[in-house]
GROMACS .gro file of C-alpha atoms in nm:
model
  256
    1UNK     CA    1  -1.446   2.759  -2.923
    2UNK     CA    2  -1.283   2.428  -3.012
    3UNK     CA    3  -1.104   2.290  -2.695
    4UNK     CA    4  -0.840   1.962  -2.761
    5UNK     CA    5  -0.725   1.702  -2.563
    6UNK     CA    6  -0.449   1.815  -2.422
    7UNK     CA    7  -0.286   1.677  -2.066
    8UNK     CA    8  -0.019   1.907  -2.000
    9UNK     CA    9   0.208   1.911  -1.683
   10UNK     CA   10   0.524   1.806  -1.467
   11UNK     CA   11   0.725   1.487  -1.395
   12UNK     CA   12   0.651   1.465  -1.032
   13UNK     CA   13   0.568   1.731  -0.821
   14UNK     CA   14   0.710   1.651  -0.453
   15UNK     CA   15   1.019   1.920  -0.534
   16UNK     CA   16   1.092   2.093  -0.232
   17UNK     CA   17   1.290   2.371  -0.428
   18UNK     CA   18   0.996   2.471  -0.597
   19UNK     CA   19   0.912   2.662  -0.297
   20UNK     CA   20   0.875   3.035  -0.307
   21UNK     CA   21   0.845   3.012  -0.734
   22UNK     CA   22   0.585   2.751  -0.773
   23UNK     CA   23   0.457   2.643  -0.407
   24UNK     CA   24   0.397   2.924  -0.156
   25UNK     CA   25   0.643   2.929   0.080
   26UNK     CA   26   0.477   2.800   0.378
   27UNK     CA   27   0.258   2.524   0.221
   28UNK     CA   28   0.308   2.166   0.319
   29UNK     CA   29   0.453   1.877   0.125
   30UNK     CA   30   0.109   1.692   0.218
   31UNK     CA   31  -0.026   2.011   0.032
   32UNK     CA   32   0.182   2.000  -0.297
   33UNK     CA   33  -0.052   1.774  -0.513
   34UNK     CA   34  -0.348   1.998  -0.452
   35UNK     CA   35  -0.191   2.335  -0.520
   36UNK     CA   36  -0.012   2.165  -0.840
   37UNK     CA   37  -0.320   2.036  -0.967
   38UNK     CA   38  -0.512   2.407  -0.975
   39UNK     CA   39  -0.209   2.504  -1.234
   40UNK     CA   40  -0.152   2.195  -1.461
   41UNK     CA   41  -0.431   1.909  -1.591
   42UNK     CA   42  -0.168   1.647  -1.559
   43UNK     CA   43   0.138   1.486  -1.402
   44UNK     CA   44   0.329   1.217  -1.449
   45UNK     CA   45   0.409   1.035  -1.158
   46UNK     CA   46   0.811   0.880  -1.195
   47UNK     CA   47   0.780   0.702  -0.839
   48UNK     CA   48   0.557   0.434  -0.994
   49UNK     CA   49   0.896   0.304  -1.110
   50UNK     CA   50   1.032   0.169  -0.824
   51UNK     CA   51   0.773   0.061  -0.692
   52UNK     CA   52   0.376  -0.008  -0.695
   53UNK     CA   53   0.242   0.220  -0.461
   54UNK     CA   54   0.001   0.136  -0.199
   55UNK     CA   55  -0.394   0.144  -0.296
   56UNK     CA   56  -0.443   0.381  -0.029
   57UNK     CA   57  -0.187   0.648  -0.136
   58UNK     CA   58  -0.333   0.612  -0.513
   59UNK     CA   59  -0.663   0.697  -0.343
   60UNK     CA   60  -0.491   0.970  -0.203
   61UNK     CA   61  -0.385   1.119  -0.523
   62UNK     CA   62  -0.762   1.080  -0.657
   63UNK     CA   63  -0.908   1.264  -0.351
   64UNK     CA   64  -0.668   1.591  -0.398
   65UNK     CA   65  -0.745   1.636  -0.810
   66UNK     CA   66  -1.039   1.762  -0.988
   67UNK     CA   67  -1.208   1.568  -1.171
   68UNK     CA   68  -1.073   1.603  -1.515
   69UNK     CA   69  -0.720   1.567  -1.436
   70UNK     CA   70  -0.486   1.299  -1.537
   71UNK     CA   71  -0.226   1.096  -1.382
   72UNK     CA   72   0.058   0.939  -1.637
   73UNK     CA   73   0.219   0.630  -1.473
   74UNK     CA   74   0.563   0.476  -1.576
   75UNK     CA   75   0.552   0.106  -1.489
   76UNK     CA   76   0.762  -0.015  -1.209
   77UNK     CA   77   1.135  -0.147  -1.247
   78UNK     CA   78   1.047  -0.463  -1.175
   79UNK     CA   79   0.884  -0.527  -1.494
   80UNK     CA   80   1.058  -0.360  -1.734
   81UNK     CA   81   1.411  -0.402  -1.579
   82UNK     CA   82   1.436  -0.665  -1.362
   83UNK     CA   83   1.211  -0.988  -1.518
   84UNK     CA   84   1.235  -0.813  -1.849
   85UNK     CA   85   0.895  -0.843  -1.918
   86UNK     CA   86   0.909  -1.193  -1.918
   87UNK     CA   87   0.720  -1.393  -1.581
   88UNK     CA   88   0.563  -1.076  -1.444
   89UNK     CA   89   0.215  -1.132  -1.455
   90UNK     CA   90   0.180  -1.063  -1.127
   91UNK     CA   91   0.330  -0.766  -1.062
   92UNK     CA   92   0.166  -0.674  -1.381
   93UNK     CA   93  -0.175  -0.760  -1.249
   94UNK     CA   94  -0.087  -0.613  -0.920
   95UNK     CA   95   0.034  -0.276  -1.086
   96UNK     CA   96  -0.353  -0.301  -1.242
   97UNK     CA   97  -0.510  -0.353  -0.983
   98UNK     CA   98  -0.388  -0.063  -0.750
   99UNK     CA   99  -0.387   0.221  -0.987
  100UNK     CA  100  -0.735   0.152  -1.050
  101UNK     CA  101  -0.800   0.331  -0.740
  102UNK     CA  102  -0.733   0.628  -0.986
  103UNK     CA  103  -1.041   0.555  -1.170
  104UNK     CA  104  -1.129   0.759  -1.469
  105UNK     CA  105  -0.821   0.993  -1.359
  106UNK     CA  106  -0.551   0.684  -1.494
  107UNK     CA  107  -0.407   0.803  -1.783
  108UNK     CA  108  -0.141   0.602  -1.980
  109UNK     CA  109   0.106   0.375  -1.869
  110UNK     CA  110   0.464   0.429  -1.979
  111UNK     CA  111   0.691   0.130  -2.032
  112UNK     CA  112   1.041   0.292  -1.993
  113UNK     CA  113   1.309   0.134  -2.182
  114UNK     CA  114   1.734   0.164  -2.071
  115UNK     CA  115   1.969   0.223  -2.325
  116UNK     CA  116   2.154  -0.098  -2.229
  117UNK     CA  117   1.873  -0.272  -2.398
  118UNK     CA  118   1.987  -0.443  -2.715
  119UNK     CA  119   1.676  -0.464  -2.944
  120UNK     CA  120   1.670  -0.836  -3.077
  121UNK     CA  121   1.581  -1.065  -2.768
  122UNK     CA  122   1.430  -0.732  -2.598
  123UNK     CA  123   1.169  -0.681  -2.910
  124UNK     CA  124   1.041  -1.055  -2.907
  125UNK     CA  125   0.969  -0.995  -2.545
  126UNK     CA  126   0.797  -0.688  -2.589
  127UNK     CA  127   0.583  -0.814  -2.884
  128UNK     CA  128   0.506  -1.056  -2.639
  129UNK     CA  129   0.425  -0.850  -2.375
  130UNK     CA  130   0.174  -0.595  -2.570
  131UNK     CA  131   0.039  -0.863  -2.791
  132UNK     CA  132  -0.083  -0.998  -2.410
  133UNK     CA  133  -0.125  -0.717  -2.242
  134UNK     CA  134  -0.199  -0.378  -2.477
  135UNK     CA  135  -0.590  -0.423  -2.422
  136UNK     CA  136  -0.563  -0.374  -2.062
  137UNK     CA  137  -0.439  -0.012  -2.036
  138UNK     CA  138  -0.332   0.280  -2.240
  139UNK     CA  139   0.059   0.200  -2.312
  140UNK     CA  140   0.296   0.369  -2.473
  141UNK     CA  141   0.687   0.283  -2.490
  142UNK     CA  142   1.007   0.502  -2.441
  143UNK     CA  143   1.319   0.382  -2.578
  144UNK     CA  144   1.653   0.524  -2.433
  145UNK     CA  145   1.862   0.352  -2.742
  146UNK     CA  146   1.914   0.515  -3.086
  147UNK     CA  147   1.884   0.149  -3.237
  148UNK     CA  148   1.505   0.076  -3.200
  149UNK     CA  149   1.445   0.336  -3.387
  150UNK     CA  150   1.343   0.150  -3.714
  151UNK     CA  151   1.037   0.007  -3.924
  152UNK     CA  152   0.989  -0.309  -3.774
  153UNK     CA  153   0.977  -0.132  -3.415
  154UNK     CA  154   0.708   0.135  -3.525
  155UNK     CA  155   0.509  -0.121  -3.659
  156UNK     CA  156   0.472  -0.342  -3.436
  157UNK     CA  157   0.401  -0.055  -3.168
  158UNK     CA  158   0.101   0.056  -3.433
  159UNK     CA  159   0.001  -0.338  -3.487
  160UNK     CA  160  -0.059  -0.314  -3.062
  161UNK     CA  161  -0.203   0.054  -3.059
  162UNK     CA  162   0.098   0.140  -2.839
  163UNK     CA  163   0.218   0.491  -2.853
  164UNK     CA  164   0.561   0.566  -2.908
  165UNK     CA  165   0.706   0.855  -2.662
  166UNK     CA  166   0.847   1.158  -2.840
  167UNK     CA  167   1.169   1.220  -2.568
  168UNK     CA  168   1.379   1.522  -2.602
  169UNK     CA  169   1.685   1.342  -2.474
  170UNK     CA  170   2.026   1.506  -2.573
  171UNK     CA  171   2.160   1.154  -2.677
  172UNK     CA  172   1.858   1.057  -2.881
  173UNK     CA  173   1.760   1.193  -3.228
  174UNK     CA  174   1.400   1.410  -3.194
  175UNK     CA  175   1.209   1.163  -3.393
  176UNK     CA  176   0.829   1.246  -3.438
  177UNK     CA  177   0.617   0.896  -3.526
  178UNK     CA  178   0.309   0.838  -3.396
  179UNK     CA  179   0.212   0.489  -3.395
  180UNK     CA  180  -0.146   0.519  -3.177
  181UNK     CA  181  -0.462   0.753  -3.099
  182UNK     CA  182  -0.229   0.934  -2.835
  183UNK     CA  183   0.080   1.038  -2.842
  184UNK     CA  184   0.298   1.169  -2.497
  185UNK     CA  185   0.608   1.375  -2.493
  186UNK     CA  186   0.876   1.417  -2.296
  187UNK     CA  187   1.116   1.724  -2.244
  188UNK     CA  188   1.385   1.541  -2.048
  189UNK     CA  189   1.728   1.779  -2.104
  190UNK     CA  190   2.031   1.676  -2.007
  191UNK     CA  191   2.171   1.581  -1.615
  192UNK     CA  192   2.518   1.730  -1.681
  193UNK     CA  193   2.424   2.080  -1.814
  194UNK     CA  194   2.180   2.092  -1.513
  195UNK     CA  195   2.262   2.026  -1.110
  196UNK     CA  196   2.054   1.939  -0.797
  197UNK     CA  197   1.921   2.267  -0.734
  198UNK     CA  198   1.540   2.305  -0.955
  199UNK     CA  199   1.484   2.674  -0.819
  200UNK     CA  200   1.461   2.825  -1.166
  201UNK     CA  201   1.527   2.792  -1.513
  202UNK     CA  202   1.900   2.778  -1.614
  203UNK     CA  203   1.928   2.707  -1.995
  204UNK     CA  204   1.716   2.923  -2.255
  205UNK     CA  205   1.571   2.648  -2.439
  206UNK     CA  206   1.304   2.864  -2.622
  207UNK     CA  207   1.385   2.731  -3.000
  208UNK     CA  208   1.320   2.408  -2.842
  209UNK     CA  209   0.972   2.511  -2.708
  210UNK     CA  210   0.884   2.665  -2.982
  211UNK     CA  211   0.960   2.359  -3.252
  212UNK     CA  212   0.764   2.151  -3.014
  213UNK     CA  213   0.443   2.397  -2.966
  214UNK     CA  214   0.450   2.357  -3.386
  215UNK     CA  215   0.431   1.982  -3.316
  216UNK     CA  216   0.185   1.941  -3.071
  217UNK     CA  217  -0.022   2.216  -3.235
  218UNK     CA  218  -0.022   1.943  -3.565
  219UNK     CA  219  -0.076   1.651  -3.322
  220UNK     CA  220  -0.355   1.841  -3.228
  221UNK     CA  221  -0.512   1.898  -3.567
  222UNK     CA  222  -0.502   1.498  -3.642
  223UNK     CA  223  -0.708   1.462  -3.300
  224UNK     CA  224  -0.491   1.326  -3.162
  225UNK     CA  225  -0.485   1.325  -2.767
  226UNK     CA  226  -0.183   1.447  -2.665
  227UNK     CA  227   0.028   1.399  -2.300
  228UNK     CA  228   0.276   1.663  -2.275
  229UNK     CA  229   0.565   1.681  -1.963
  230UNK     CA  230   0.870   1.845  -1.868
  231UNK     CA  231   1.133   1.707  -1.610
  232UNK     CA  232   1.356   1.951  -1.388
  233UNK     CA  233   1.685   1.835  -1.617
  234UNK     CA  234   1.553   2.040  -1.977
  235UNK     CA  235   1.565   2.423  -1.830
  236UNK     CA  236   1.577   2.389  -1.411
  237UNK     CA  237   1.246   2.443  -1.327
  238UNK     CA  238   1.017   2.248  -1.479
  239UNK     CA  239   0.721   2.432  -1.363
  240UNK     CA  240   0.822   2.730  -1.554
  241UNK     CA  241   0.870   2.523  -1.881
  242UNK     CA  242   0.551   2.390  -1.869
  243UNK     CA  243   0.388   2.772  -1.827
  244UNK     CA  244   0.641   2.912  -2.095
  245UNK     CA  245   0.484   2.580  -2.320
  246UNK     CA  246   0.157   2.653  -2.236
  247UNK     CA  247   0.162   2.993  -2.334
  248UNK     CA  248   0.293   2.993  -2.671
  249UNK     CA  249  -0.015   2.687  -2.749
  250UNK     CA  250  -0.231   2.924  -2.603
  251UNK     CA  251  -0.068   3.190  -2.852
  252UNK     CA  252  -0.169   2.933  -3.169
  253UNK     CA  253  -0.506   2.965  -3.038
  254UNK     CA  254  -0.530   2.658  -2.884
  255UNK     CA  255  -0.783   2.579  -2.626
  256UNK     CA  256  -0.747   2.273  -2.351
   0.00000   0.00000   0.00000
């Protein structure tokens, strides 16, 4: 039986209201990774953003996963927002250094784009950036803007071997272009059809699911390894999404 590199989970996992229909009802937040980690291979871990976390809570994350699973990191604020990408080599460095407590369990590192970003002075940096820096760690790049989606942008992501995230934003067209060995996408929905309660799913989004289990079934094919996660925002629930995903791959015979 052919099995394919698949890394399939949730955008964070310390969600309270995911008690009772994901998390038994009397387990502890200290407990959440753990019990997460026996469901999904993967997660991707959102509070790298604002901030690197301490070496001895990345530790913690390593000690609570099996050994094949996978962490996804977005990289903090600081460097993407803040300097811009431009005279962070430290925090860069720093960023490095502590998630290598993660060890074989680091997956890639997303650089996360706002739409505010105009792309002329912002691509030179970036160019800059991954022409430095793209040997270091498995990167890939989401873009919040509808503008740097072009030629010149793909190919300088393929140039670096940086992989460009496939988001299912409601703003953004559903482009499919895969510019590396990997590809990662991202089922992020839309803030004002969905409110601050993640109990269960409230949108029916299963033409969605099912155009992207045709996708990552092709990605798949090409041998490509593919990263695959759901935010609360696209149904509600994102546990359930990522079950209701994993199902119809495992309905295409697909094995991970």
């Amino acid at each position: 039986m052919r099995r394919y590199r698949l890394y399939i989970g949730t955008s964070g996992w310390s969600y309270r209201d995911w008690k009772g229909g994901f998390y038994p009802e009397q387990i502890k937040p200290a407990q959440y990774l753990n019990h997460y980690s026996r469901h999904f291979n993967s997660v991707e871990v959102d509070s790298t953003f604002y901030g690197i976390p301490r070496l001895t809570t990345v530790e913690n994350w390593f000690a609570q996963t099996p050994e094949d699973f996978i962490f996804t990191l977005k990289v903090p604020q600081i460097i993407t927002h803040e300097k811009r990408l431009q005279n962070c080599r430290a925090e860069w460095e720093a960023f490095l250094e502590t998630t290598t407590g993660l060890k074989q369990k680091r997956g890639p590192l997303i650089l996360q784009f706002d739409y505010k970003f105009n792309f002329g002075d912002y691509f030179r940096a970036l160019d800059d950036f991954l022409a430095e820096h793209a040997g270091q760690a498995k990167l890939a790049v989401e873009i919040r803007n509808r503008r740097w989606h072009n030629e010149q942008f793909y190919g300088m992501l393929k140039e670096r071997g940086v992989a460009l995230v496939l988001n299912d934003l409601y703003y953004m067209p559903r482009v499919v272009k895969l510019t590396a060995p990997f590809t990662i996408v991202r089922l992020l929905g839309n803030r004002k059809q969905i409110p601050d309660d993640f109990t269960h799913v409230r949108v029916n989004r299963e033409h969605d699911l099912n155009w992207w289990a045709e996708r990552i079934e092709q990605f798949l094919e090409k041998e490509l390894e593919v990263y695959v996660y759901s935010n609360n925002r696209y149904q509600g629930h994102a546990p359930s999404t990522i079950r209701t995903l994993m199902q119809k791959l495992e309905d295409r015979n697909l094995h991970f």
